[in-house]
Coordinates of C-alpha atoms in Angstrom, one line a residue:
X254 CA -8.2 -0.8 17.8
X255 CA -6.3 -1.3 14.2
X256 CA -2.9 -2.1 14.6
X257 CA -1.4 0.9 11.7
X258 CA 0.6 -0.5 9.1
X259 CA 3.6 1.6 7.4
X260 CA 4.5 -0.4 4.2
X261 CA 7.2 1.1 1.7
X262 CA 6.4 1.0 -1.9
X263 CA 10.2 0.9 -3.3
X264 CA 9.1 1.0 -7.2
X265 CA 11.3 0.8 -9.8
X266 CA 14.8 1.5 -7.4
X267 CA 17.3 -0.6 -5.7
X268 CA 20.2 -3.1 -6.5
X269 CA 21.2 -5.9 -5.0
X270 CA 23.7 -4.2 -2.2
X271 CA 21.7 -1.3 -1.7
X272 CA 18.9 -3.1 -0.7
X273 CA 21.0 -5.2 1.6
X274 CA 22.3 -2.3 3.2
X275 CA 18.3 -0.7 3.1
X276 CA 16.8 -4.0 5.0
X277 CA 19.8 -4.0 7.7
X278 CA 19.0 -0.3 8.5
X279 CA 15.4 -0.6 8.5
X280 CA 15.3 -3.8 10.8
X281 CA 17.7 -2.1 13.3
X282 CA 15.4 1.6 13.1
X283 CA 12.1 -0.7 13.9
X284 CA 13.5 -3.2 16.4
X285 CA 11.5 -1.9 19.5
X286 CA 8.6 -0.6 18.1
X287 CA 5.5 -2.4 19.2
X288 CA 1.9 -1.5 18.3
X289 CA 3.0 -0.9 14.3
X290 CA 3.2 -3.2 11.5
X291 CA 5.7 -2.3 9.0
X292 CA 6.2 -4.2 5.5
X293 CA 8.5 -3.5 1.9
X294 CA 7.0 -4.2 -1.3
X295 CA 10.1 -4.8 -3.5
X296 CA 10.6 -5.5 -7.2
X297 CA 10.3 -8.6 -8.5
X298 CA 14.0 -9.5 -9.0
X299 CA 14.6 -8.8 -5.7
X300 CA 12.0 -11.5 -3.9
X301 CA 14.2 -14.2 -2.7
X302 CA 16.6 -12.3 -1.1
X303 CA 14.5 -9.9 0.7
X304 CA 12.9 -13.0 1.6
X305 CA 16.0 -14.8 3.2
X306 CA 17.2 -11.6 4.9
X307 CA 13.6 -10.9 6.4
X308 CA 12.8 -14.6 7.6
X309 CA 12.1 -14.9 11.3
X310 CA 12.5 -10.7 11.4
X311 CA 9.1 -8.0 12.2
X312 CA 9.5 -7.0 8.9
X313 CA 6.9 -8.5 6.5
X314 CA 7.3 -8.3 3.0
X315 CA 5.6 -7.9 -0.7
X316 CA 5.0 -7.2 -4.2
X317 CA 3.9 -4.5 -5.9
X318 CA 2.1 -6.0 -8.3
X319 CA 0.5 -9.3 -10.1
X320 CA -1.2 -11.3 -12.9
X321 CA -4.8 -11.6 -12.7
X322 CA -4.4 -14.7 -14.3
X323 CA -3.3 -18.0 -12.1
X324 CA -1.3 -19.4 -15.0
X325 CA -0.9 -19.8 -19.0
X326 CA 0.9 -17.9 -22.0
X327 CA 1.3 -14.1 -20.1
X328 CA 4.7 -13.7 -21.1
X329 CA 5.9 -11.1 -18.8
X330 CA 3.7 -11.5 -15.9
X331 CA 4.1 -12.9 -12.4
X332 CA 0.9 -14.7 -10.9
X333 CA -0.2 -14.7 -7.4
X334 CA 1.1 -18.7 -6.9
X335 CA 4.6 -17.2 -7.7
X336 CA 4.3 -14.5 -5.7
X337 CA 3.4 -16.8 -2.6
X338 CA 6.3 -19.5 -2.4
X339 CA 8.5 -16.3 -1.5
X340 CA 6.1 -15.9 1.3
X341 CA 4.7 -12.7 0.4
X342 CA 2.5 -11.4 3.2
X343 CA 1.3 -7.9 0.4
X344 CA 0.8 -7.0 -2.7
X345 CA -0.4 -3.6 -4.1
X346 CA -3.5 -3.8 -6.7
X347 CA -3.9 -1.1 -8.5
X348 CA -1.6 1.5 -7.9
X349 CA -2.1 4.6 -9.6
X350 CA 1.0 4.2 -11.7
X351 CA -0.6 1.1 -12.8
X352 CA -3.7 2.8 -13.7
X353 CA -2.3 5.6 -15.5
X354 CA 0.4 4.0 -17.3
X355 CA -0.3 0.7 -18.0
X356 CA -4.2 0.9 -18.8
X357 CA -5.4 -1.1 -15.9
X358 CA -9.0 -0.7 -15.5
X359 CA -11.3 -1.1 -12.0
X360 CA -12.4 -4.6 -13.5
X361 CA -8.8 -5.9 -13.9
X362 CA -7.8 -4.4 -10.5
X363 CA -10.8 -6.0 -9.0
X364 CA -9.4 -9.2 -10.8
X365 CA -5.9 -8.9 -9.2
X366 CA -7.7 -8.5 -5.6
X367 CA -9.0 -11.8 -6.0
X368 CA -5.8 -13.8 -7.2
X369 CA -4.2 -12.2 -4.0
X370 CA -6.6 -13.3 -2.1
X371 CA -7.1 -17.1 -3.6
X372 CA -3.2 -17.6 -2.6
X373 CA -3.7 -15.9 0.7
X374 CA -1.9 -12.7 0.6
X375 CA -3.1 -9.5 1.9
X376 CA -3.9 -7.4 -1.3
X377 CA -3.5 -3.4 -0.6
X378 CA -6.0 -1.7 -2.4
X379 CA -4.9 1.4 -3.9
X380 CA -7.5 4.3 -4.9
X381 CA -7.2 7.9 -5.6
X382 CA -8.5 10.9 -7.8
X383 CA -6.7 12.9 -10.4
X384 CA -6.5 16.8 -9.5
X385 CA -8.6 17.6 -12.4
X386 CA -11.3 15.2 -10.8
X387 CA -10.7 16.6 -7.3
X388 CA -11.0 20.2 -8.6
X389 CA -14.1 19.0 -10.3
X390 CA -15.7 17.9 -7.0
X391 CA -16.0 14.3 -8.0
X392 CA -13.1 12.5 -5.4
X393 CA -16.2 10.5 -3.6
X394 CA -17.6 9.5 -7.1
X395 CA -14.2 8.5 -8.3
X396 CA -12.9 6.5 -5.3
X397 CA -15.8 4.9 -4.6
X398 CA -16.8 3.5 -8.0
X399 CA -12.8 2.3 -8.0
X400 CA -14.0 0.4 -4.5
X401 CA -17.2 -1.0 -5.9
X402 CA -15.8 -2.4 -8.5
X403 CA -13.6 -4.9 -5.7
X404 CA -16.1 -5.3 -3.3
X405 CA -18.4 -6.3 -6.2
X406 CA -16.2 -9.3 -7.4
X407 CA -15.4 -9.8 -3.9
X408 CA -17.6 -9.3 -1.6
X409 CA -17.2 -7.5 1.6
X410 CA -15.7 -10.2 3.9
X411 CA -12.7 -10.4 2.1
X412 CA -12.0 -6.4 3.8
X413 CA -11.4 -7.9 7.4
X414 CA -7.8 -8.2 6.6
X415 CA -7.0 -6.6 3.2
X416 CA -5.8 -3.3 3.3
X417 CA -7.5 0.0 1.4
X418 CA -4.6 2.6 -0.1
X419 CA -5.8 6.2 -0.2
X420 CA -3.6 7.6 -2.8
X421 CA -4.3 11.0 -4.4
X422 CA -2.9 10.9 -7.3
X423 CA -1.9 14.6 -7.9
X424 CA 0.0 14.0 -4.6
X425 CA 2.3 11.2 -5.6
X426 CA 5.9 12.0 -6.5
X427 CA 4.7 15.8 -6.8
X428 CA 6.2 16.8 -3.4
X429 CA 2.2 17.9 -2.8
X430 CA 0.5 16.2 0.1
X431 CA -3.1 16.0 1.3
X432 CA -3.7 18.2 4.2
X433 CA -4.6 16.2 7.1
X434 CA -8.2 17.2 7.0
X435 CA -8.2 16.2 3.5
X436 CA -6.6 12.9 3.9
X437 CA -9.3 12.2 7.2
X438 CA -12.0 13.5 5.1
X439 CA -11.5 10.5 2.3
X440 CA -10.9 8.2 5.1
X441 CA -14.6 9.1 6.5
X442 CA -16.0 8.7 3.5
X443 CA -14.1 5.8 2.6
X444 CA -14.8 4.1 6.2
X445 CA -18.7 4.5 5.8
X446 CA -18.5 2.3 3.3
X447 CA -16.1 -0.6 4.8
X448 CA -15.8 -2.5 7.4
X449 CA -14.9 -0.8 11.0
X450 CA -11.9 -3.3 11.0
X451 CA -10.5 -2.2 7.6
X452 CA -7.2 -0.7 7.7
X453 CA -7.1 2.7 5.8
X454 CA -3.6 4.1 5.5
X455 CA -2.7 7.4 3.1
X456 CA -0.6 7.2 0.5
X457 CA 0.9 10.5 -1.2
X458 CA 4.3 12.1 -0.6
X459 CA 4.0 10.4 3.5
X460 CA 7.2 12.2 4.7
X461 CA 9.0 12.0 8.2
X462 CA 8.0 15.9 8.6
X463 CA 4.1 15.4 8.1
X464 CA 3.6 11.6 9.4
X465 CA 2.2 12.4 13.3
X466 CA -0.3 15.2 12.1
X467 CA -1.6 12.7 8.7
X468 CA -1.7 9.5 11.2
X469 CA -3.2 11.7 14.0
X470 CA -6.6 11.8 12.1
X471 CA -9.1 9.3 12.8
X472 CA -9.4 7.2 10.2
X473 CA -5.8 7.1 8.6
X474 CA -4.7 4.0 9.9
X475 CA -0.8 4.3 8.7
X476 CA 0.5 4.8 5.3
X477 CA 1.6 3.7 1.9
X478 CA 5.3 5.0 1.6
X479 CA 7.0 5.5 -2.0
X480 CA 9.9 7.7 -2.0
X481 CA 10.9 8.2 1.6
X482 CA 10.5 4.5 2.5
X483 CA 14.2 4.4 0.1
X484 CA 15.6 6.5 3.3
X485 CA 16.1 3.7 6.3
X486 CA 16.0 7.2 8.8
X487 CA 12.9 8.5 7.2
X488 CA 11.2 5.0 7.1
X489 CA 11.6 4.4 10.4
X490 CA 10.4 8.1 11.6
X491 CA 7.4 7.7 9.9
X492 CA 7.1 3.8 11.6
X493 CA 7.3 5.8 14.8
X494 CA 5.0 8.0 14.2
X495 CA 2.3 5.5 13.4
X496 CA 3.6 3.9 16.7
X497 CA 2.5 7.3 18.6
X498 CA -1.0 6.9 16.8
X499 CA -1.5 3.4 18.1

């Protein structure tokens, strides 16, 4: 059985005391689940503390991004060694804000899966299709050339643990969701091409309202939360709900 994992992709939000007052709420909402893996990926700024607060806690924590590169003049950039003396346990690779809006091809996303993975964190594969490409009947092509192109550089071992993101992109931030049967059918196809141990978890608008019918499909192993993860209720409503489904 895969253990479903619920991590919260916070973005580009928080403050110092907010996210104090975030992590408190969220540890108390998941202190009794069992059967669930939960994680945050938090900005950059905000690593050490959200490492301090969540030492010794259920809670595992990450990054939502990082350098392909191990080291050198990338002025800007964080790499992986960074990223792993504040114990990160996640990152995401390529996101589909990343994609889109900073120019981040399949080949430099397949780059970043391996830096994770060289300073042993858990990289979370993000994939998805535009709605003109879904509309155009071409979601298998496009997720699946955006997983070759890691399992290529990688190799398929390295999918044991790592994580794979289903995000449809024309469900992000839109307040439109894959149906269920939409989501599982993506799964399916996905999970024919990985590893049975893989986790799969969907990632588009997860809300507390439409968590137990997503994570009662087969194949969606949990989810990859953006806005409602910001809501210490909402993110532990939808941790409960991927408790129910393991």
């Amino acid at each position: 059985m895969r253990t479903p994992l619920v991590a919260g992709n916070w973005k580009m939000h928080g403050s110092r005391a907010a996210n104090r007052a975030l992590l408190d709420a969220v540890l108390a909402g998941i202190e009794l689940l069992q059967g669930v893996e939960c994680a945050v990926c938090v900005p950059y700024p905000y690593l050490g503390e959200t490492a301090e607060r969540l030492a010794k806690t259920r809670l595992a924590w990450g990054a939502q991004n990082l350098s392909e590169h191990a080291q050198g003049a990338f002025t800007g950039e964080v790499s992986g060694s960074m990223l792993a003396e504040f114990g990160c346990r996640y990152v995401l690779v390529g996101h589909s804000e990343r994609r889109q809006l900073y120019g981040e091809t399949d080949a430099v996303v397949a780059a970043k899966f391996a830096a994770a993975l060289a300073r042993g964190m858990t990289p979370i594969l993000c994939l998805g299709e535009t709605l003109e490409e879904r509309d155009a009947g071409r979601t298998e092509q496009v997720v699946a050339r955006q997983l070759d192109a890691a399992v290529t550089v990688n190799g398929m071992k390295p999918f044991e643990k790592a994580v794979v993101a289903y995000e449809p992109v024309w469900a992000i931030g839109t307040g439109r969701t894959a149906s269920p049967e939409q989501a599982q059918a993506v799964h399916a196809f996905l999970r024919g091409r990985l590893r049975p141990e893989t986790r799969i978890v969907y990632g588009g608008s997860v809300k507390r309202d439409n968590a137990a019918a997503l994570f009662a499909m087969q194949d969606v192993d949990g989810g990859l939360i953006g806005g409602a993860s910001l809501v210490a209720e909402d993110f532990t409503a939808i941790a409960r709900a991927a408790q129910r489904r393991g």
